[in-house]
Amino acid sequence: MRNDKSLMRKTHFLGTKIRNLRKRNNLTMEDLSARCVRVDSSNSPSVSYLSMIERGKRVPSADMLAVIAVVFQKDVGWFLDDVPEDEAITPEKGSKGGVSGMPLEPSFLFSNDILQIAIPEMLSQTGTSGRQFAHLLIRAHQEHHQNHFPDLERAAEEVGLKRMPLATEDIIDIAKGMGLKIKWIDRVPKEVINEMGISSKQLVTSFFEPPGTIYISNILKNRPSRLKYDLAVHIGHCVLHNKDGLKSVMMSGRRDDFDDALIPQSNTLNAQDILHAWRDFESSFFAGALLCPKVPYRQLLDRHGYEISVHKQLQVSASVAMRRMTVVSPYPHWHYFDAYAPGKLKAVYRGNGIPLPWGNMRLVEDPCQHWAVFRMINEPVEGTSAQISILNVGNEPRIYCCESIKVDDSAGNPHVLCAGIDLNPAIEAQGKDAQSIAYDLKQACAAGGGSIIIPKHIQKDLTSVAKILNINWIERGIKKDAQLICSRGAVCPRQPSCYAAGRNLCEGNQG
């Protein structure tokens, strides 16, 4: 270890390097200080001291610099002036997450006037309802904004005062404080059979009746996490939409095509469809922000390495906890799926642009059975399951890691929740060649029949990234076989193609 005087002579650009690393990894000074505390509380910088270090007003001690180095998985020597700063860790400005847009040429065909004529016709010919299209628009809006909606966050924080956890009694008190009345009703799950002959259960968990009554199924008395969520959604509806009753029915269960038997559907595009879907989204987002306020929830996740199990101590559903991860994490490249058999995505967020494993409005004939979210639907599993996957996106391999959990909804239907991240940007943020690493891992998997124990040198790079991101399940995934996956069986990269050889297996796994 260099002594402090020697360190001081070699740290002219140390503050800049630390600031660039911190920003490249989307950490606030509060985040970095908290990470340092968990490494070594006695030698960790405070937020104010970090600020002075980054501005060149203070030089950290050798012990303090060693702690910062552990957080960023760097050698102490890298921070000293005789080691040049890698261009790869210079923060990117103006970068946007979400699904990459495609060039719309010739541009005059994509004018507002032409689209207003063409879109309703397209919906009519494809059998897509106006509300389905509204949900696609909202998902694109989410992904464009990386799931960040500060106005909705602020509205929830004003109501909940950033308290966490909120008990059921706290939520009821908030509702009553707004002049809302709560009445309990006897509703039981109903068996429904869709056009494919597939049976599932549906339950109306709650509904709002103007001017101010919330009716709630007695079943939720034994499901406090769902009870709190329903109440929070209705509170959000009242706060955001002035109790006008448009957002009224809460249901549990697998619904086809986002359909609600209680709400008429239309194949034309009308303002009511768009408005209802948007208010549905706003109220749901509000509920998550009320139950898991951004700053305290982010701090909780950071303390527990983004384990899904934090939902238990907050008494919220795993779904709420995982959806909020994608919002509050400093790392922007997340995806989230809520999947029901047979191959139906009830909810989707793919801020990192990951292709869908199957349609969220239409069943596909050849879903890849190697996606963790798909495999777990039909397996009798308990607990969570982490997986490292390699998937071609735009003809280039990318490395993903996800954590999935199988749960039952309030109607008693099993479904799988999956939260995941794109590891390529995190690898690149450390000055590594993510494309080369992904290609090497893809080749190794292909040679191993589609899955393989991750080679040691790649394990080392991924473990370093896992520690920097502070996400425990990445490390668990690294210890398992990596899986080669595809967006559809028809483009299976395995040799021989598992889709061609085992189509019946894929279809059989659909439930």
Short mmCIF file of C-alpha atoms in Angstrom, two decimals:
data_model
loop_
_atom_site.label_atom_id
_atom_site.label_comp_id
_atom_site.label_asym_id
_atom_site.label_seq_id
_atom_site.Cartn_x
_atom_site.Cartn_y
_atom_site.Cartn_z
CA MET A 1 0.00 0.00 0.00
CA ARG A 2 1.38 3.41 -0.97
CA ASN A 3 1.62 5.87 1.92
CA ASP A 4 -0.61 8.96 1.93
CA LYS A 5 2.15 11.45 1.00
CA SER A 6 3.15 9.41 -2.01
CA LEU A 7 -0.51 9.09 -2.93
CA MET A 8 -1.02 12.86 -2.77
CA ARG A 9 1.73 13.47 -5.34
CA LYS A 10 0.07 11.13 -7.84
CA THR A 11 -3.57 12.13 -7.69
CA HIS A 12 -3.92 15.23 -9.85
CA PHE A 13 -6.73 13.61 -11.89
CA LEU A 14 -8.01 11.17 -9.26
CA GLY A 15 -11.21 13.13 -8.59
CA THR A 16 -12.04 13.25 -12.30
CA LYS A 17 -11.52 9.50 -12.66
CA ILE A 18 -13.77 8.74 -9.69
CA ARG A 19 -16.46 11.12 -10.95
CA ASN A 20 -16.36 9.62 -14.46
CA LEU A 21 -16.56 6.08 -13.11
CA ARG A 22 -19.43 7.02 -10.83
CA LYS A 23 -21.41 8.68 -13.62
CA ARG A 24 -20.65 5.93 -16.09
CA ASN A 25 -22.23 3.49 -13.63
CA ASN A 26 -25.20 5.83 -13.02
CA LEU A 27 -24.45 6.21 -9.32
CA THR A 28 -25.18 9.29 -7.25
CA MET A 29 -22.66 10.35 -4.62
CA GLU A 30 -25.12 9.00 -2.04
CA ASP A 31 -25.08 5.63 -3.83
CA LEU A 32 -21.28 5.50 -3.94
CA SER A 33 -20.93 6.51 -0.29
CA ALA A 34 -23.42 3.78 0.72
CA ARG A 35 -21.57 1.16 -1.35
CA CYS A 36 -18.30 2.15 0.32
CA VAL A 37 -19.88 1.83 3.78
CA ARG A 38 -20.78 -1.78 3.05
CA VAL A 39 -17.20 -2.55 2.02
CA ASP A 40 -15.53 -0.85 5.02
CA SER A 41 -17.53 1.56 7.15
CA SER A 42 -14.48 2.88 9.01
CA ASN A 43 -12.71 4.05 5.85
CA SER A 44 -15.68 5.20 3.76
CA PRO A 45 -16.09 8.77 2.50
CA SER A 46 -19.18 10.75 3.38
CA VAL A 47 -21.19 12.34 0.58
CA SER A 48 -19.71 15.77 1.29
CA TYR A 49 -16.17 14.37 1.38
CA LEU A 50 -16.76 12.52 -1.92
CA SER A 51 -17.88 15.81 -3.43
CA MET A 52 -14.64 17.44 -2.35
CA ILE A 53 -12.58 14.52 -3.69
CA GLU A 54 -14.27 14.75 -7.08
CA ARG A 55 -13.68 18.52 -7.22
CA GLY A 56 -10.03 18.09 -6.30
CA LYS A 57 -10.46 19.78 -2.92
CA ARG A 58 -9.46 16.71 -0.92
CA VAL A 59 -7.27 13.64 -1.48
CA PRO A 60 -8.54 10.33 -0.05
CA SER A 61 -6.33 8.34 2.25
CA ALA A 62 -4.76 5.18 0.90
CA ASP A 63 -7.30 3.11 2.86
CA MET A 64 -10.22 5.17 1.58
CA LEU A 65 -9.02 4.87 -2.02
CA ALA A 66 -8.73 1.11 -1.54
CA VAL A 67 -12.41 1.00 -0.55
CA ILE A 68 -13.45 3.01 -3.64
CA ALA A 69 -11.33 0.69 -5.77
CA VAL A 70 -13.19 -2.37 -4.44
CA VAL A 71 -16.57 -0.80 -5.30
CA PHE A 72 -15.47 -0.20 -8.91
CA GLN A 73 -13.46 -3.44 -9.17
CA LYS A 74 -10.27 -1.57 -10.10
CA ASP A 75 -6.69 -1.80 -8.89
CA VAL A 76 -5.70 1.12 -6.66
CA GLY A 77 -2.91 1.93 -9.08
CA TRP A 78 -5.43 2.61 -11.85
CA PHE A 79 -6.57 5.78 -10.09
CA LEU A 80 -3.08 7.29 -10.04
CA ASP A 81 -1.84 9.75 -12.63
CA ASP A 82 0.67 7.47 -14.29
CA VAL A 83 -2.20 5.26 -15.48
CA PRO A 84 -4.16 6.98 -18.29
CA GLU A 85 -7.92 7.13 -18.13
CA ASP A 86 -9.57 4.69 -20.50
CA GLU A 87 -11.86 6.50 -22.94
CA ALA A 88 -14.39 3.75 -22.33
CA ILE A 89 -15.19 5.05 -18.85
CA THR A 90 -15.81 8.64 -19.95
CA PRO A 91 -19.49 9.28 -19.30
CA GLU A 92 -21.75 9.27 -22.32
CA LYS A 93 -23.86 12.38 -22.71
CA GLY A 94 -27.41 12.36 -23.92
CA SER A 95 -27.65 8.60 -24.25
CA LYS A 96 -31.16 7.19 -24.27
CA GLY A 97 -32.29 3.73 -23.33
CA GLY A 98 -35.24 1.90 -24.74
CA VAL A 99 -35.83 0.13 -28.01
CA SER A 100 -33.89 1.63 -30.89
CA GLY A 101 -36.05 3.40 -33.41
CA MET A 102 -36.09 2.43 -37.06
CA PRO A 103 -35.64 5.01 -39.84
CA LEU A 104 -39.01 5.93 -41.30
CA GLU A 105 -38.40 6.52 -44.99
CA PRO A 106 -39.78 8.08 -47.08
CA SER A 107 -40.62 10.39 -44.22
CA PHE A 108 -43.65 12.01 -45.89
CA LEU A 109 -45.51 8.67 -45.59
CA PHE A 110 -45.18 8.93 -41.80
CA SER A 111 -46.79 12.34 -41.46
CA ASN A 112 -49.49 12.77 -38.80
CA ASP A 113 -52.24 13.07 -41.42
CA ILE A 114 -51.28 9.85 -43.21
CA LEU A 115 -50.83 7.88 -39.97
CA GLN A 116 -54.24 9.01 -38.68
CA ILE A 117 -55.79 7.49 -41.78
CA ALA A 118 -53.66 4.33 -41.91
CA ILE A 119 -53.56 3.21 -38.28
CA PRO A 120 -57.32 2.59 -37.78
CA GLU A 121 -57.37 0.59 -41.02
CA MET A 122 -54.36 -1.42 -39.90
CA LEU A 123 -56.04 -2.22 -36.56
CA SER A 124 -59.24 -3.27 -38.26
CA GLN A 125 -57.48 -5.60 -40.71
CA THR A 126 -55.30 -7.24 -38.05
CA GLY A 127 -58.07 -7.63 -35.50
CA THR A 128 -56.20 -5.47 -33.01
CA SER A 129 -58.47 -3.62 -30.60
CA GLY A 130 -58.04 0.06 -29.89
CA ARG A 131 -57.12 -0.75 -26.29
CA GLN A 132 -54.46 -3.24 -27.37
CA PHE A 133 -52.90 -0.59 -29.56
CA ALA A 134 -53.11 1.86 -26.65
CA HIS A 135 -51.12 -0.55 -24.48
CA LEU A 136 -48.45 -0.83 -27.18
CA LEU A 137 -48.23 2.97 -27.34
CA ILE A 138 -47.89 3.19 -23.57
CA ARG A 139 -45.17 0.52 -23.51
CA ALA A 140 -43.25 2.42 -26.18
CA HIS A 141 -43.69 5.59 -24.10
CA GLN A 142 -42.34 3.79 -21.02
CA GLU A 143 -39.33 2.51 -22.90
CA HIS A 144 -38.59 5.89 -24.47
CA HIS A 145 -38.56 7.50 -21.02
CA GLN A 146 -36.76 4.58 -19.34
CA ASN A 147 -39.77 4.18 -17.05
CA HIS A 148 -39.10 7.54 -15.39
CA PHE A 149 -42.23 9.59 -14.67
CA PRO A 150 -41.25 12.18 -12.03
CA ASP A 151 -44.70 13.81 -11.91
CA LEU A 152 -46.31 10.50 -10.90
CA GLU A 153 -43.51 9.84 -8.40
CA ARG A 154 -44.05 13.26 -6.80
CA ALA A 155 -47.81 12.78 -6.61
CA ALA A 156 -47.33 9.48 -4.76
CA GLU A 157 -44.69 10.95 -2.44
CA GLU A 158 -47.00 13.82 -1.48
CA VAL A 159 -49.64 11.29 -0.46
CA GLY A 160 -47.40 8.71 1.23
CA LEU A 161 -44.71 11.11 2.49
CA LYS A 162 -42.05 8.61 1.31
CA ARG A 163 -42.93 6.28 4.19
CA MET A 164 -41.83 2.68 3.78
CA PRO A 165 -43.16 0.17 4.54
CA LEU A 166 -46.81 1.22 4.54
CA ALA A 167 -49.05 -1.15 6.48
CA THR A 168 -52.55 -2.02 5.28
CA GLU A 169 -53.94 0.25 7.99
CA ASP A 170 -51.82 3.14 6.67
CA ILE A 171 -53.24 2.71 3.15
CA ILE A 172 -56.79 2.50 4.51
CA ASP A 173 -56.21 5.68 6.53
CA ILE A 174 -54.97 7.47 3.39
CA ALA A 175 -58.07 6.36 1.51
CA LYS A 176 -60.42 7.44 4.31
CA GLY A 177 -58.59 10.77 4.55
CA MET A 178 -59.61 11.38 0.94
CA GLY A 179 -63.24 10.76 1.78
CA LEU A 180 -63.30 7.27 0.28
CA LYS A 181 -65.47 4.54 1.75
CA ILE A 182 -64.48 0.87 1.69
CA LYS A 183 -67.09 -1.87 1.37
CA TRP A 184 -66.35 -5.60 1.34
CA ILE A 185 -68.08 -7.90 -1.12
CA ASP A 186 -68.22 -11.65 -1.69
CA ARG A 187 -66.52 -12.34 -5.00
CA VAL A 188 -64.96 -15.69 -5.85
CA PRO A 189 -62.80 -16.66 -8.84
CA LYS A 190 -64.72 -17.71 -11.95
CA GLU A 191 -63.61 -20.35 -14.41
CA VAL A 192 -63.26 -18.92 -17.91
CA ILE A 193 -62.37 -20.66 -21.17
CA ASN A 194 -60.86 -18.66 -24.01
CA GLU A 195 -61.20 -19.19 -27.76
CA MET A 196 -58.26 -21.66 -27.65
CA GLY A 197 -60.13 -23.85 -25.15
CA ILE A 198 -57.70 -22.96 -22.36
CA SER A 199 -59.21 -22.71 -18.88
CA SER A 200 -58.13 -20.15 -16.28
CA LYS A 201 -59.61 -18.28 -13.35
CA GLN A 202 -60.61 -14.64 -13.12
CA LEU A 203 -61.45 -12.61 -10.07
CA VAL A 204 -62.76 -9.07 -9.78
CA THR A 205 -60.64 -8.02 -6.82
CA SER A 206 -62.03 -4.50 -6.46
CA PHE A 207 -63.82 -1.68 -8.23
CA PHE A 208 -64.45 2.00 -7.71
CA GLU A 209 -67.95 3.47 -7.83
CA PRO A 210 -68.32 7.26 -8.03
CA PRO A 211 -68.46 9.45 -6.12
CA GLY A 212 -66.27 7.73 -3.54
CA THR A 213 -66.79 4.03 -2.75
CA ILE A 214 -64.24 1.24 -3.21
CA TYR A 215 -65.69 -2.28 -3.26
CA ILE A 216 -63.15 -4.99 -2.38
CA SER A 217 -63.38 -8.77 -2.51
CA ASN A 218 -63.20 -10.47 0.88
CA ILE A 219 -60.53 -12.77 -0.60
CA LEU A 220 -58.04 -9.90 -0.34
CA LYS A 221 -58.29 -9.91 3.45
CA ASN A 222 -55.96 -12.92 3.29
CA ARG A 223 -53.72 -11.33 0.62
CA PRO A 224 -52.49 -8.08 2.21
CA SER A 225 -50.00 -7.37 -0.58
CA ARG A 226 -52.75 -7.42 -3.23
CA LEU A 227 -55.12 -5.51 -0.95
CA LYS A 228 -52.58 -2.73 -0.51
CA TYR A 229 -51.92 -2.60 -4.25
CA ASP A 230 -55.62 -2.38 -5.17
CA LEU A 231 -56.20 0.36 -2.62
CA ALA A 232 -53.11 2.23 -3.83
CA VAL A 233 -54.34 2.05 -7.45
CA HIS A 234 -57.75 3.45 -6.49
CA ILE A 235 -56.08 6.19 -4.42
CA GLY A 236 -53.96 7.01 -7.46
CA HIS A 237 -57.07 7.15 -9.61
CA CYS A 238 -58.64 9.62 -7.18
CA VAL A 239 -55.52 11.78 -6.89
CA LEU A 240 -54.68 11.84 -10.59
CA HIS A 241 -58.10 11.64 -12.24
CA ASN A 242 -60.45 13.40 -9.85
CA LYS A 243 -62.57 10.33 -9.04
CA ASP A 244 -64.30 10.36 -12.41
CA GLY A 245 -64.87 6.60 -12.38
CA LEU A 246 -63.26 5.84 -15.74
CA LYS A 247 -60.63 3.60 -14.11
CA SER A 248 -62.86 1.41 -12.05
CA VAL A 249 -62.33 -2.37 -12.23
CA MET A 250 -59.36 -4.32 -10.87
CA MET A 251 -59.05 -7.95 -11.94
CA SER A 252 -56.73 -10.83 -11.17
CA GLY A 253 -56.07 -13.61 -13.63
CA ARG A 254 -54.79 -14.18 -17.11
CA ARG A 255 -56.70 -11.98 -19.52
CA ASP A 256 -56.45 -12.47 -23.26
CA ASP A 257 -55.48 -9.48 -25.32
CA PHE A 258 -55.83 -7.16 -22.32
CA ASP A 259 -59.58 -7.74 -22.59
CA ASP A 260 -61.91 -6.92 -19.77
CA ALA A 261 -65.36 -8.46 -20.02
CA LEU A 262 -66.72 -5.47 -18.13
CA ILE A 263 -65.32 -2.93 -20.61
CA PRO A 264 -66.53 -2.95 -24.23
CA GLN A 265 -63.84 -3.46 -26.88
CA SER A 266 -63.55 -1.75 -30.24
CA ASN A 267 -61.42 -2.39 -33.30
CA THR A 268 -61.45 1.30 -34.05
CA LEU A 269 -59.07 3.78 -32.50
CA ASN A 270 -60.98 6.12 -30.25
CA ALA A 271 -60.07 8.58 -27.54
CA GLN A 272 -61.85 6.56 -24.83
CA ASP A 273 -59.64 3.50 -25.40
CA ILE A 274 -56.45 5.55 -25.26
CA LEU A 275 -57.60 7.52 -22.23
CA HIS A 276 -58.68 4.43 -20.28
CA ALA A 277 -55.41 2.59 -20.97
CA TRP A 278 -53.33 5.63 -20.07
CA ARG A 279 -55.16 6.23 -16.80
CA ASP A 280 -54.82 2.53 -16.00
CA PHE A 281 -51.06 2.84 -16.46
CA GLU A 282 -50.82 6.07 -14.45
CA SER A 283 -52.78 4.65 -11.51
CA SER A 284 -50.70 1.47 -11.49
CA PHE A 285 -47.43 3.41 -11.63
CA PHE A 286 -48.68 5.67 -8.83
CA ALA A 287 -49.48 2.59 -6.70
CA GLY A 288 -45.94 1.25 -7.10
CA ALA A 289 -44.44 4.62 -6.21
CA LEU A 290 -46.68 4.90 -3.15
CA LEU A 291 -45.80 1.42 -1.85
CA CYS A 292 -42.10 1.58 -2.83
CA PRO A 293 -41.05 5.26 -2.85
CA LYS A 294 -38.05 5.79 -5.08
CA VAL A 295 -35.23 6.86 -2.74
CA PRO A 296 -35.89 4.61 0.29
CA TYR A 297 -36.68 1.65 -1.98
CA ARG A 298 -33.49 2.14 -3.98
CA GLN A 299 -31.52 2.25 -0.72
CA LEU A 300 -33.22 -0.95 0.47
CA LEU A 301 -32.43 -2.74 -2.80
CA ASP A 302 -28.84 -1.57 -2.59
CA ARG A 303 -28.49 -2.96 0.93
CA HIS A 304 -29.91 -6.34 -0.14
CA GLY A 305 -28.25 -6.72 -3.54
CA TYR A 306 -31.54 -6.41 -5.47
CA GLU A 307 -32.96 -9.63 -4.06
CA ILE A 308 -36.61 -10.16 -4.95
CA SER A 309 -37.22 -11.31 -1.37
CA VAL A 310 -37.30 -7.66 -0.21
CA HIS A 311 -40.98 -7.71 -1.18
CA LYS A 312 -41.70 -9.81 1.91
CA GLN A 313 -40.48 -7.27 4.44
CA LEU A 314 -42.43 -4.53 2.64
CA GLN A 315 -45.55 -6.74 2.37
CA VAL A 316 -45.91 -5.94 -1.33
CA SER A 317 -46.22 -8.44 -4.16
CA ALA A 318 -43.15 -9.72 -5.97
CA SER A 319 -44.63 -8.12 -9.08
CA VAL A 320 -44.66 -4.63 -7.55
CA ALA A 321 -41.16 -5.10 -6.15
CA MET A 322 -39.72 -6.27 -9.48
CA ARG A 323 -41.47 -3.63 -11.60
CA ARG A 324 -40.17 -0.93 -9.27
CA MET A 325 -36.63 -2.31 -9.62
CA THR A 326 -36.70 -1.34 -13.28
CA VAL A 327 -37.66 2.21 -12.26
CA VAL A 328 -35.42 3.01 -9.30
CA SER A 329 -32.19 1.25 -10.28
CA PRO A 330 -29.33 3.53 -11.34
CA TYR A 331 -28.66 1.03 -14.14
CA PRO A 332 -31.08 1.79 -17.01
CA HIS A 333 -30.96 -1.38 -19.13
CA TRP A 334 -33.76 -3.54 -17.65
CA HIS A 335 -36.59 -5.71 -18.86
CA TYR A 336 -39.60 -7.21 -17.08
CA PHE A 337 -42.07 -9.92 -18.12
CA ASP A 338 -45.21 -11.23 -16.42
CA ALA A 339 -46.00 -14.51 -18.20
CA TYR A 340 -48.97 -16.89 -18.11
CA ALA A 341 -49.21 -20.23 -19.90
CA PRO A 342 -49.53 -20.90 -22.74
CA GLY A 343 -46.95 -18.33 -23.76
CA LYS A 344 -48.87 -15.17 -22.92
CA LEU A 345 -47.25 -12.01 -21.64
CA LYS A 346 -49.66 -10.07 -19.46
CA ALA A 347 -47.19 -7.26 -18.78
CA VAL A 348 -44.04 -6.25 -20.61
CA TYR A 349 -41.32 -3.68 -20.13
CA ARG A 350 -38.18 -3.89 -22.26
CA GLY A 351 -36.22 -0.73 -21.74
CA ASN A 352 -33.11 -2.48 -23.01
CA GLY A 353 -34.70 -3.41 -26.32
CA ILE A 354 -34.77 -7.17 -25.69
CA PRO A 355 -36.96 -9.00 -28.27
CA LEU A 356 -40.10 -10.66 -26.95
CA PRO A 357 -39.95 -14.43 -26.41
CA TRP A 358 -43.54 -14.64 -27.64
CA GLY A 359 -46.39 -12.28 -28.51
CA ASN A 360 -48.17 -10.37 -25.79
CA MET A 361 -51.31 -10.12 -27.93
CA ARG A 362 -51.13 -13.21 -30.11
CA LEU A 363 -49.84 -16.72 -29.46
CA VAL A 364 -46.86 -17.78 -31.56
CA GLU A 365 -46.29 -21.31 -32.77
CA ASP A 366 -42.56 -21.56 -32.11
CA PRO A 367 -41.57 -19.90 -28.81
CA CYS A 368 -38.02 -20.68 -27.70
CA GLN A 369 -38.35 -22.97 -24.67
CA HIS A 370 -34.96 -21.98 -23.27
CA TRP A 371 -36.07 -18.59 -21.93
CA ALA A 372 -36.15 -18.83 -18.13
CA VAL A 373 -39.58 -17.21 -17.98
CA PHE A 374 -40.96 -19.83 -20.39
CA ARG A 375 -39.26 -22.83 -18.82
CA MET A 376 -40.41 -22.01 -15.29
CA ILE A 377 -44.10 -21.84 -16.23
CA ASN A 378 -44.23 -25.60 -16.60
CA GLU A 379 -41.72 -26.65 -13.96
CA PRO A 380 -42.60 -27.37 -10.32
CA VAL A 381 -40.07 -24.89 -8.94
CA GLU A 382 -39.81 -22.99 -5.67
CA GLY A 383 -37.87 -19.83 -5.00
CA THR A 384 -36.11 -17.78 -7.63
CA SER A 385 -33.98 -18.85 -10.56
CA ALA A 386 -31.16 -16.82 -12.13
CA GLN A 387 -29.97 -17.37 -15.70
CA ILE A 388 -27.28 -15.97 -17.97
CA SER A 389 -28.51 -15.97 -21.58
CA ILE A 390 -27.02 -15.10 -24.96
CA LEU A 391 -29.42 -13.72 -27.53
CA ASN A 392 -28.90 -12.30 -30.99
CA VAL A 393 -30.25 -8.74 -31.28
CA GLY A 394 -29.78 -7.13 -34.67
CA ASN A 395 -27.45 -9.98 -35.70
CA GLU A 396 -25.14 -9.28 -32.76
CA PRO A 397 -24.98 -11.42 -29.61
CA ARG A 398 -25.82 -9.82 -26.29
CA ILE A 399 -25.48 -11.19 -22.77
CA TYR A 400 -28.49 -10.97 -20.48
CA CYS A 401 -29.09 -12.01 -16.90
CA CYS A 402 -32.52 -12.48 -15.39
CA GLU A 403 -34.09 -13.55 -12.12
CA SER A 404 -37.44 -15.31 -12.32
CA ILE A 405 -39.98 -16.42 -9.74
CA LYS A 406 -43.18 -18.46 -10.03
CA VAL A 407 -46.16 -17.15 -8.05
CA ASP A 408 -49.94 -17.53 -7.90
CA ASP A 409 -52.20 -14.56 -8.55
CA SER A 410 -55.24 -13.73 -6.42
CA ALA A 411 -57.45 -15.92 -8.61
CA GLY A 412 -55.15 -18.91 -8.06
CA ASN A 413 -53.43 -18.95 -11.48
CA PRO A 414 -49.69 -19.70 -11.57
CA HIS A 415 -47.56 -17.24 -13.54
CA VAL A 416 -43.89 -16.32 -13.80
CA LEU A 417 -42.36 -12.92 -13.11
CA CYS A 418 -39.00 -12.16 -14.67
CA ALA A 419 -36.74 -9.13 -14.17
CA GLY A 420 -33.53 -8.94 -16.14
CA ILE A 421 -30.79 -6.70 -17.43
CA ASP A 422 -28.65 -6.33 -20.53
CA LEU A 423 -25.06 -6.86 -19.35
CA ASN A 424 -23.33 -5.53 -22.47
CA PRO A 425 -23.46 -1.82 -21.48
CA ALA A 426 -22.19 -2.68 -17.98
CA ILE A 427 -19.29 -4.65 -19.47
CA GLU A 428 -18.44 -1.78 -21.81
CA ALA A 429 -18.60 0.69 -18.91
CA GLN A 430 -15.60 -1.11 -17.40
CA GLY A 431 -13.55 -0.69 -20.58
CA LYS A 432 -14.08 -4.27 -21.75
CA ASP A 433 -15.06 -5.40 -25.25
CA ALA A 434 -18.62 -6.59 -24.57
CA GLN A 435 -19.20 -7.64 -28.17
CA SER A 436 -16.14 -9.89 -28.18
CA ILE A 437 -17.07 -11.45 -24.83
CA ALA A 438 -20.64 -12.08 -26.00
CA TYR A 439 -19.39 -13.63 -29.23
CA ASP A 440 -16.97 -15.93 -27.37
CA LEU A 441 -19.74 -17.04 -25.00
CA LYS A 442 -22.13 -17.63 -27.89
CA GLN A 443 -19.56 -19.78 -29.71
CA ALA A 444 -18.85 -21.77 -26.55
CA CYS A 445 -22.59 -22.38 -26.01
CA ALA A 446 -23.12 -23.40 -29.62
CA ALA A 447 -20.23 -25.86 -29.38
CA GLY A 448 -21.71 -27.24 -26.15
CA GLY A 449 -25.12 -27.98 -27.64
CA GLY A 450 -26.75 -24.74 -26.57
CA SER A 451 -25.64 -24.44 -22.94
CA ILE A 452 -22.30 -24.56 -21.18
CA ILE A 453 -20.53 -23.76 -17.94
CA ILE A 454 -19.27 -20.21 -18.44
CA PRO A 455 -15.51 -20.18 -19.18
CA LYS A 456 -13.35 -18.92 -16.30
CA HIS A 457 -12.09 -15.77 -18.04
CA ILE A 458 -15.66 -14.72 -18.88
CA GLN A 459 -16.81 -15.61 -15.36
CA LYS A 460 -14.21 -13.18 -14.04
CA ASP A 461 -15.43 -10.31 -16.22
CA LEU A 462 -19.09 -10.94 -15.42
CA THR A 463 -18.42 -11.31 -11.68
CA SER A 464 -16.68 -7.93 -11.70
CA VAL A 465 -19.73 -6.37 -13.35
CA ALA A 466 -22.08 -8.10 -10.88
CA LYS A 467 -20.18 -6.61 -7.94
CA ILE A 468 -20.19 -3.12 -9.46
CA LEU A 469 -23.92 -3.29 -10.17
CA ASN A 470 -24.46 -4.82 -6.71
CA ILE A 471 -27.00 -7.35 -8.04
CA ASN A 472 -26.63 -10.68 -6.23
CA TRP A 473 -28.54 -12.82 -8.72
CA ILE A 474 -26.06 -12.06 -11.49
CA GLU A 475 -23.42 -13.90 -9.46
CA ARG A 476 -25.82 -16.82 -8.96
CA GLY A 477 -26.49 -16.94 -12.69
CA ILE A 478 -22.75 -17.00 -13.45
CA LYS A 479 -22.42 -20.20 -11.46
CA LYS A 480 -24.98 -21.97 -13.67
CA ASP A 481 -24.82 -22.97 -17.32
CA ALA A 482 -25.28 -20.11 -19.76
CA GLN A 483 -28.16 -20.66 -22.22
CA LEU A 484 -28.32 -19.82 -25.90
CA ILE A 485 -31.80 -18.42 -26.55
CA CYS A 486 -33.64 -16.95 -29.54
CA SER A 487 -36.60 -14.67 -30.16
CA ARG A 488 -38.43 -17.40 -32.12
CA GLY A 489 -37.74 -21.07 -32.76
CA ALA A 490 -37.58 -20.38 -36.50
CA VAL A 491 -34.31 -18.47 -35.95
CA CYS A 492 -32.86 -20.95 -33.48
CA PRO A 493 -29.05 -20.55 -33.37
CA ARG A 494 -28.45 -24.05 -31.98
CA GLN A 495 -26.97 -26.74 -34.18
CA PRO A 496 -29.01 -28.72 -34.90
CA SER A 497 -31.99 -26.42 -34.40
CA CYS A 498 -33.95 -27.52 -31.32
CA TYR A 499 -37.09 -26.13 -32.93
CA ALA A 500 -36.77 -28.29 -36.04
CA ALA A 501 -35.95 -31.35 -33.94
CA GLY A 502 -38.42 -30.77 -31.15
CA ARG A 503 -41.38 -28.71 -32.27
CA ASN A 504 -43.74 -30.94 -30.34
CA LEU A 505 -41.67 -30.33 -27.21
CA CYS A 506 -42.01 -26.58 -27.62
CA GLU A 507 -45.73 -26.80 -28.17
CA GLY A 508 -46.16 -29.32 -25.38
CA ASN A 509 -44.48 -26.93 -22.95
CA GLN A 510 -47.20 -24.38 -23.58
CA GLY A 511 -49.35 -25.99 -20.96
#
